[in-house]
Tab-separated table of C-alpha atoms in Angstrom:
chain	number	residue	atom	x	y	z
Y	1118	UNK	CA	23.959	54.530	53.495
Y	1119	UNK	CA	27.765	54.356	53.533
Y	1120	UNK	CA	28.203	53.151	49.914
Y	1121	UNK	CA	29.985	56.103	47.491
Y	1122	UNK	CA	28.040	56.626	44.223
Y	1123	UNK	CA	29.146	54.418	41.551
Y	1124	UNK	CA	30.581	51.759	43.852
Y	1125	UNK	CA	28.910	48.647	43.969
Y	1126	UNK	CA	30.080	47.153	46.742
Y	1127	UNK	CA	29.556	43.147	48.107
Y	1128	UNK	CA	28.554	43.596	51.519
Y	1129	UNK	CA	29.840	40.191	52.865
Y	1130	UNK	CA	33.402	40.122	51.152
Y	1131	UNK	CA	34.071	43.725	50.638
Y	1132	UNK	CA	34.814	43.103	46.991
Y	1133	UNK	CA	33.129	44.962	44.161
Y	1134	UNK	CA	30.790	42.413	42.077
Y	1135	UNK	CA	30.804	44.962	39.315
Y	1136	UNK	CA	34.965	43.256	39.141
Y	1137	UNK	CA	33.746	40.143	37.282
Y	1138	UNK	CA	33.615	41.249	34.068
Y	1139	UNK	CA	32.055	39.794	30.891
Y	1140	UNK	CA	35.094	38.431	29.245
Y	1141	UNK	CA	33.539	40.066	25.944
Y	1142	UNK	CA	32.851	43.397	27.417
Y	1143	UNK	CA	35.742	45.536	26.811
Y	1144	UNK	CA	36.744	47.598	30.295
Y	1145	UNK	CA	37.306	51.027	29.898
Y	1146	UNK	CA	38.404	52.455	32.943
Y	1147	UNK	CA	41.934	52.548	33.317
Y	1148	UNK	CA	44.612	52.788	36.408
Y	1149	UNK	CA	46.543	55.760	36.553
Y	1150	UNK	CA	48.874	53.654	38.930
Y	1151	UNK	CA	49.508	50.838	37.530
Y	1152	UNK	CA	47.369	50.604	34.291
Y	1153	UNK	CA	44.916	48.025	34.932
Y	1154	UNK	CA	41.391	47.897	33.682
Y	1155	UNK	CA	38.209	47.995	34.762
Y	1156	UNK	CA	34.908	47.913	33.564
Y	1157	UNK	CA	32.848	49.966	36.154
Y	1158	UNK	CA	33.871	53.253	37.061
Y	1159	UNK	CA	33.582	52.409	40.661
Y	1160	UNK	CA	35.574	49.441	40.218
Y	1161	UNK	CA	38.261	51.876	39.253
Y	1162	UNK	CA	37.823	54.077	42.014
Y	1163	UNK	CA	37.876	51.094	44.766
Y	1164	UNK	CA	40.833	49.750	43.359
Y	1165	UNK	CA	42.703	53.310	43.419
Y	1166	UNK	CA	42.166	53.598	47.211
Y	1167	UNK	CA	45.301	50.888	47.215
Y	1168	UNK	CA	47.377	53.130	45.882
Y	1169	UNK	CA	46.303	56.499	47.274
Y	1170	UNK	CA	45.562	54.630	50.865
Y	1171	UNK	CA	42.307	56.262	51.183
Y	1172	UNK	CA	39.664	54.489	53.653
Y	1173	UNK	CA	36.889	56.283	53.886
Y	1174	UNK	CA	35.005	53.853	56.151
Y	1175	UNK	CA	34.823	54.533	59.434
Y	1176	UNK	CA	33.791	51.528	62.444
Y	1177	UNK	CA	31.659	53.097	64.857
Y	1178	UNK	CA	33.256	50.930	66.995
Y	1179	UNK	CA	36.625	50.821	67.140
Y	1180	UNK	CA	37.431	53.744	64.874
Y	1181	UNK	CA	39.439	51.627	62.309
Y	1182	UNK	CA	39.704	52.467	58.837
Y	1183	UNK	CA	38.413	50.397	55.324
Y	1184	UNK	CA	38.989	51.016	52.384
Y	1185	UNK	CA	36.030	49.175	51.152
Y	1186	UNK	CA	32.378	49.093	52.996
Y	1187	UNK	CA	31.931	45.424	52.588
Y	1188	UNK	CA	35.262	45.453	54.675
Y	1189	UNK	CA	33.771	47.462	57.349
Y	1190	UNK	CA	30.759	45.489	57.483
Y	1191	UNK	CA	32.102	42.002	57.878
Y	1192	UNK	CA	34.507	43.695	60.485
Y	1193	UNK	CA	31.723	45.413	62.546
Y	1194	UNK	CA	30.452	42.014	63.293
Y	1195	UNK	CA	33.367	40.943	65.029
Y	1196	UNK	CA	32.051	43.775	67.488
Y	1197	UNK	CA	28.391	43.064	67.418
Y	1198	UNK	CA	28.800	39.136	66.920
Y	1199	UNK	CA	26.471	38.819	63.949
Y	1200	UNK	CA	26.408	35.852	62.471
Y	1201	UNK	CA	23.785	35.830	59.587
Y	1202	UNK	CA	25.367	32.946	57.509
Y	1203	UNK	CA	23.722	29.484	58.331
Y	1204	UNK	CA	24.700	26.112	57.166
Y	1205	UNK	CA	21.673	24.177	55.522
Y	1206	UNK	CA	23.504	20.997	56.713
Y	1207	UNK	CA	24.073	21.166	60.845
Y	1208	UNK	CA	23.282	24.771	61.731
Y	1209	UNK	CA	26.765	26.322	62.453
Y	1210	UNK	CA	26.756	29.729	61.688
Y	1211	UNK	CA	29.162	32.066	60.066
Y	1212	UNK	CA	30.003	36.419	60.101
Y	1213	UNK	CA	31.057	35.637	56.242
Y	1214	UNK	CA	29.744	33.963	53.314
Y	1215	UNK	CA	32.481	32.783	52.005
Y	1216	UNK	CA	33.356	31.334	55.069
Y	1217	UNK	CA	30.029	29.629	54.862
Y	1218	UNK	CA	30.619	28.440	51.318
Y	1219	UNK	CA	34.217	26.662	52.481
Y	1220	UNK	CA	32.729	24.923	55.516
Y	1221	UNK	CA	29.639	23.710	53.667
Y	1222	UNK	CA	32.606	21.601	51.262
Y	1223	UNK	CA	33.123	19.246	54.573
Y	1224	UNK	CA	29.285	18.222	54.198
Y	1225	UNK	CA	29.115	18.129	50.461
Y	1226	UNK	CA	32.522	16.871	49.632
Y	1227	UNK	CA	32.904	19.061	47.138
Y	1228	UNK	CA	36.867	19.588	45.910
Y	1229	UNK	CA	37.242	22.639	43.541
Y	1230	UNK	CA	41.015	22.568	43.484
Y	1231	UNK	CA	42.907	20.166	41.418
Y	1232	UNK	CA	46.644	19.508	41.595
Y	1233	UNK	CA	47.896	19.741	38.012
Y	1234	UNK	CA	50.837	17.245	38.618
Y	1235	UNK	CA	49.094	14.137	39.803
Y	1236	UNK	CA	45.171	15.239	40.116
Y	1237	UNK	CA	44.924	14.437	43.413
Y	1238	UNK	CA	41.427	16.857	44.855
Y	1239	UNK	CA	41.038	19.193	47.264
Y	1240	UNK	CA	38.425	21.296	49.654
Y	1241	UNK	CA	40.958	24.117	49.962
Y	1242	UNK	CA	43.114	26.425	48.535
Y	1243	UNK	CA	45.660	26.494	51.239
Y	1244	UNK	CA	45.349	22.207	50.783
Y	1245	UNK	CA	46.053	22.342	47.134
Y	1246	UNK	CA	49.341	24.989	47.948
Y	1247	UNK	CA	50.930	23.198	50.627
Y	1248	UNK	CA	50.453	19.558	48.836
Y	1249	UNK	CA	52.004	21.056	45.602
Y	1250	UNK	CA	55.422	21.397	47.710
Y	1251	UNK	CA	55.562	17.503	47.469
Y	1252	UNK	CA	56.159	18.006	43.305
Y	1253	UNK	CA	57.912	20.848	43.633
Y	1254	UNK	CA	60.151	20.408	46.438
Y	1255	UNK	CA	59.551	24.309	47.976
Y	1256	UNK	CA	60.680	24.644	51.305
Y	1257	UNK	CA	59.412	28.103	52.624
Y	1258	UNK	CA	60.313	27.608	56.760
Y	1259	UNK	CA	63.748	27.796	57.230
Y	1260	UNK	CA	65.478	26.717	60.336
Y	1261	UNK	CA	66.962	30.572	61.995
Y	1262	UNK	CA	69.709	28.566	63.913
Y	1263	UNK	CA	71.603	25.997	61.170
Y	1264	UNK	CA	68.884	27.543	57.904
Y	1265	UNK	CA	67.658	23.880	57.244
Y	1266	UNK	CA	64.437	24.241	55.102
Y	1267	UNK	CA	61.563	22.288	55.467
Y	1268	UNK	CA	57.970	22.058	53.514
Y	1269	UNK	CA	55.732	22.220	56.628
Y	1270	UNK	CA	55.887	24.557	59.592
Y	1271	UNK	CA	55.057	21.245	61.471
Y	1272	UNK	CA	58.083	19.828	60.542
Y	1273	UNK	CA	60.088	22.944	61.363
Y	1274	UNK	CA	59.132	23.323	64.881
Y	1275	UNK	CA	59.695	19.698	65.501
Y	1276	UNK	CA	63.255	20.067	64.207
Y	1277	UNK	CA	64.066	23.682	66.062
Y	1278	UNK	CA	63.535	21.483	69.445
Y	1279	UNK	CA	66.641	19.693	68.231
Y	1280	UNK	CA	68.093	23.241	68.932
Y	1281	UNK	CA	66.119	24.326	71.817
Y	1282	UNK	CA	66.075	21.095	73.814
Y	1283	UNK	CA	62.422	21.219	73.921
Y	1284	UNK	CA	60.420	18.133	74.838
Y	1285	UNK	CA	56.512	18.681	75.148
Y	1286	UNK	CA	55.836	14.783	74.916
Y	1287	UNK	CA	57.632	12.767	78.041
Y	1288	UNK	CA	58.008	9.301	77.374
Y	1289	UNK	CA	58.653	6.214	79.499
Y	1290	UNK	CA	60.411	4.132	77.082
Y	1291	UNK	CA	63.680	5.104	75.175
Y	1292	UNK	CA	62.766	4.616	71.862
Y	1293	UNK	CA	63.253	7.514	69.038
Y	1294	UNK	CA	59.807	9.381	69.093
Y	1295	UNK	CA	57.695	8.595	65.529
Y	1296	UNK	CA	55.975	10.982	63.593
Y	1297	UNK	CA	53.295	11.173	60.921
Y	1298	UNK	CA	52.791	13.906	58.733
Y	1299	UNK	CA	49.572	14.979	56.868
Y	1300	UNK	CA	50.401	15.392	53.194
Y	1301	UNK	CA	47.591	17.818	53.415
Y	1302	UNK	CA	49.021	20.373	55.406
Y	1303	UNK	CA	51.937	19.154	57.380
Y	1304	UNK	CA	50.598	19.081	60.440
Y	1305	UNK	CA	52.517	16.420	62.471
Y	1306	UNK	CA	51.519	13.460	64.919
Y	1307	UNK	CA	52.378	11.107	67.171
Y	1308	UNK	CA	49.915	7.931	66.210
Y	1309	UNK	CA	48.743	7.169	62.937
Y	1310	UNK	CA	45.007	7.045	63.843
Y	1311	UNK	CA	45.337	10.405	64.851
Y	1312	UNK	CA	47.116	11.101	61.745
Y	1313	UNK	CA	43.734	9.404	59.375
Y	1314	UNK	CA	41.253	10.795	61.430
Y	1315	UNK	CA	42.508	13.960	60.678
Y	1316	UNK	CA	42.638	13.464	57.125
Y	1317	UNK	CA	39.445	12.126	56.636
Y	1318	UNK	CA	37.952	15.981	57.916
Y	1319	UNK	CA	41.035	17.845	56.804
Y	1320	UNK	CA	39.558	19.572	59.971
Y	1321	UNK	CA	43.140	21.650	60.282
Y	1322	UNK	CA	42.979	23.445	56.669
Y	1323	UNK	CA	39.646	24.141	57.305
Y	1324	UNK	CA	40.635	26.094	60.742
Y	1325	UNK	CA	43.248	27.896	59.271
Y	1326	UNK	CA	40.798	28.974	55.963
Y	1327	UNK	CA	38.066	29.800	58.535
């Protein structure tokens, strides 16, 4: 067994499940780092390893280096392609349960994350960031050649071909080229059926999650 004593590893995300705490159990295990708490004493210990840079596990492998084992575990199938994570609802399977969780949202239509401007509902986390740029007008991808800032990488590498002279769509007609952008995500199109069949999976976020 690769597990240390004390640590109580989860061997699908590689993150202790002795780190959800009872909000009424007082954690006594402190960081010498950085001072935060814990309430396991292996909890403590994993969390260290970020600051000391130990990783003690090993791939067989590959030789690469974890500092957790459900790390090492979830990466070893990447090597062995192990995929023990089924979905219930058409059979796809999945090297992580989490993975399996988020993918299982497009059959049940479940939509944990809320936007706490308008209320608008979402599958993913990633969804729920890049739609909150809409309120608060964030524009993380900036333009290297004039610094122009957009919301969307979409809409960034649409405007550096302004700058590169790039044309991937050739047209026969002269007209400007029109574009539709998910509010989802940003990804951009060139016909708006493309654009609502897209948004009716929000197949792109869940790529990019998965």
């Amino acid at each position: 067994c690769l597990s240390l004593a004390g640590e109580r590893p989860d061997s699908d995300s590689g993150k202790s499940s002795s780190e959800e705490t009872d909000p009424e159990t007082p954690n006594h295990h402190h960081c010498s780092h950085c001072g935060k708490s814990f309430r396991w004493l292996g909890s403590l210990k994993m969390h260290e390893r970020i600051h000391t840079g130990e990783k003690p596990y090993h791939c067989s492998h590959c030789g690469k280096n974890f500092t957790q084992l459900g790390a090492l575990v979830g990466h070893e199938r990447t090597h062995t392609g192990e995929k023990p994570y089924h979905c219930s609802h058409c059979g796809k399977s999945f090297r992580w349960l989490w993975v399996l969780k988020k993918h299982e949202r497009i059959h049940t239509g479940e939509k944990p994350y809320h936007c706490s401007h308008c209320g608008n509902s979402f599958r993913w986390l990633v969804s729920l960031k890049t739609h909150e740029r809409i309120h608060t007008g964030e524009k993380p991808f900036q333009c290297s050649q004039c610094e122009k800032s957009f919301r969307w990488s979409g809409s960034l590498k649409k405007h550096e071909r302004k700058h590169t002279g790039e044309k991937p769509f050739q047209h026969t007609n002269t007209q400007e080229e029109k574009t539709y952008n998910c509010s989802h995500c940003g990804k951009t199109f060139s016909q708006s059926e493309d654009l609502k069949s897209h948004e009716r999976i929000e197949r792109l976020c869940s790529d990019l999650c998965f």
